[in-house]
Short mmCIF file of the C-alpha atoms (twelve columns), coordinates in Angstrom:
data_MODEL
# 
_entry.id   MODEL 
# 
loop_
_atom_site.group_PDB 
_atom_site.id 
_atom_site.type_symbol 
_atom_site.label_atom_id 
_atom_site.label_alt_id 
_atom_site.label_comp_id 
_atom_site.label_asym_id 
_atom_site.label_seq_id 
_atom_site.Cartn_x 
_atom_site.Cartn_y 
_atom_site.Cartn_z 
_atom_site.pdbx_PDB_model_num 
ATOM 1  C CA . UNK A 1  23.011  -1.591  -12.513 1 
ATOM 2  C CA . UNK A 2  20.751  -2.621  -15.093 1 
ATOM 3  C CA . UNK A 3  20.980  0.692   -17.306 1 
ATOM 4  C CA . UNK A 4  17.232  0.459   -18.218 1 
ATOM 5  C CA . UNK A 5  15.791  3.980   -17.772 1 
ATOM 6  C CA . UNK A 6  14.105  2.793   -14.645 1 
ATOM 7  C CA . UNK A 7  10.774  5.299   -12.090 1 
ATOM 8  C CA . UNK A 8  9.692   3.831   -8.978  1 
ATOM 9  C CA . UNK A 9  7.711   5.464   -6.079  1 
ATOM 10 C CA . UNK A 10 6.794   4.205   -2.535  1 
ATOM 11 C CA . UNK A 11 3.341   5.363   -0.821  1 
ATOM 12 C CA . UNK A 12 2.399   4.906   2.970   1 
ATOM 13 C CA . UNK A 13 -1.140  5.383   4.106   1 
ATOM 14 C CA . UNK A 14 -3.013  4.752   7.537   1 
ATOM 15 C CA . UNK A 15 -6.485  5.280   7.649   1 
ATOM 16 C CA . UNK A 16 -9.530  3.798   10.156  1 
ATOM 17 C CA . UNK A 17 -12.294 0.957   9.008   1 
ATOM 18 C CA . UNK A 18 -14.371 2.446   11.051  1 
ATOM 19 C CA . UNK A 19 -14.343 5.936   8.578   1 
ATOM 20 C CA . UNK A 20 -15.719 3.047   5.536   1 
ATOM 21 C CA . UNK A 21 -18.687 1.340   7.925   1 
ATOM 22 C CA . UNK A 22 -16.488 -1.131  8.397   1 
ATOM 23 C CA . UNK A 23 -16.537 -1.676  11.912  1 
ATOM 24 C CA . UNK A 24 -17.331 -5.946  12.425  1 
ATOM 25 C CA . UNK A 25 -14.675 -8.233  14.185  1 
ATOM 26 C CA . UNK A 26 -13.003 -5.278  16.375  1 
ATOM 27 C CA . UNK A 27 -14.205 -7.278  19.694  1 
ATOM 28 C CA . UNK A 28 -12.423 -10.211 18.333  1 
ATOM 29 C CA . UNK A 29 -9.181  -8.497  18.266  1 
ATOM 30 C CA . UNK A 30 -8.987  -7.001  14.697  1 
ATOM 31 C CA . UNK A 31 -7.847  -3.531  14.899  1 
ATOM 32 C CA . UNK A 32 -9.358  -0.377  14.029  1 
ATOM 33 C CA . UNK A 33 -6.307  0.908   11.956  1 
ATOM 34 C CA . UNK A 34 -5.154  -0.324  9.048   1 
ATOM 35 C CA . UNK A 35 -1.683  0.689   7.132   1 
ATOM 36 C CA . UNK A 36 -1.258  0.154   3.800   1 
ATOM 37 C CA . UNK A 37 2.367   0.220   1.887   1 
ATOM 38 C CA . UNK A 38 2.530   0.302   -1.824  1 
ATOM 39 C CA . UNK A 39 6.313   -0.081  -3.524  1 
ATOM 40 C CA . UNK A 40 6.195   0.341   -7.079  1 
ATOM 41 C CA . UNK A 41 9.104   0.529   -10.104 1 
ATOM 42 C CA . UNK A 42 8.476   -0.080  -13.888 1 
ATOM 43 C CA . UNK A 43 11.690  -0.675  -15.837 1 
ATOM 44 C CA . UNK A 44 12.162  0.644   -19.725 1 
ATOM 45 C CA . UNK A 45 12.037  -2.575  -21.911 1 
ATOM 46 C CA . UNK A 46 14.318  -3.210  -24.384 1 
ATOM 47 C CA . UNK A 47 12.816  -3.492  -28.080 1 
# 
């Protein structure tokens, strides 16, 4: 569409706060899991 060379990528990760130490606020209804989504894409700019 844009005909810029163009790379993205997309990375999904779950992981557990309580693997970091981080275990405060669970008994107030904060979860232990925690998902993190990264969406990424760097265009070629034009010089």
């Amino acid at each position: 569409l844009t005909r810029k060379n163009t790379l993205g990528f997309s990375a999904n990760a779950t992981f557990k706060r309580s693997d970091f130490g981080v275990g405060k606020f669970t008994s107030m209804g904060i979860g232990d899991d925690i998902a993190l989504e990264i969406n990424v894409e760097f265009q070629e700019s034009k010089k």
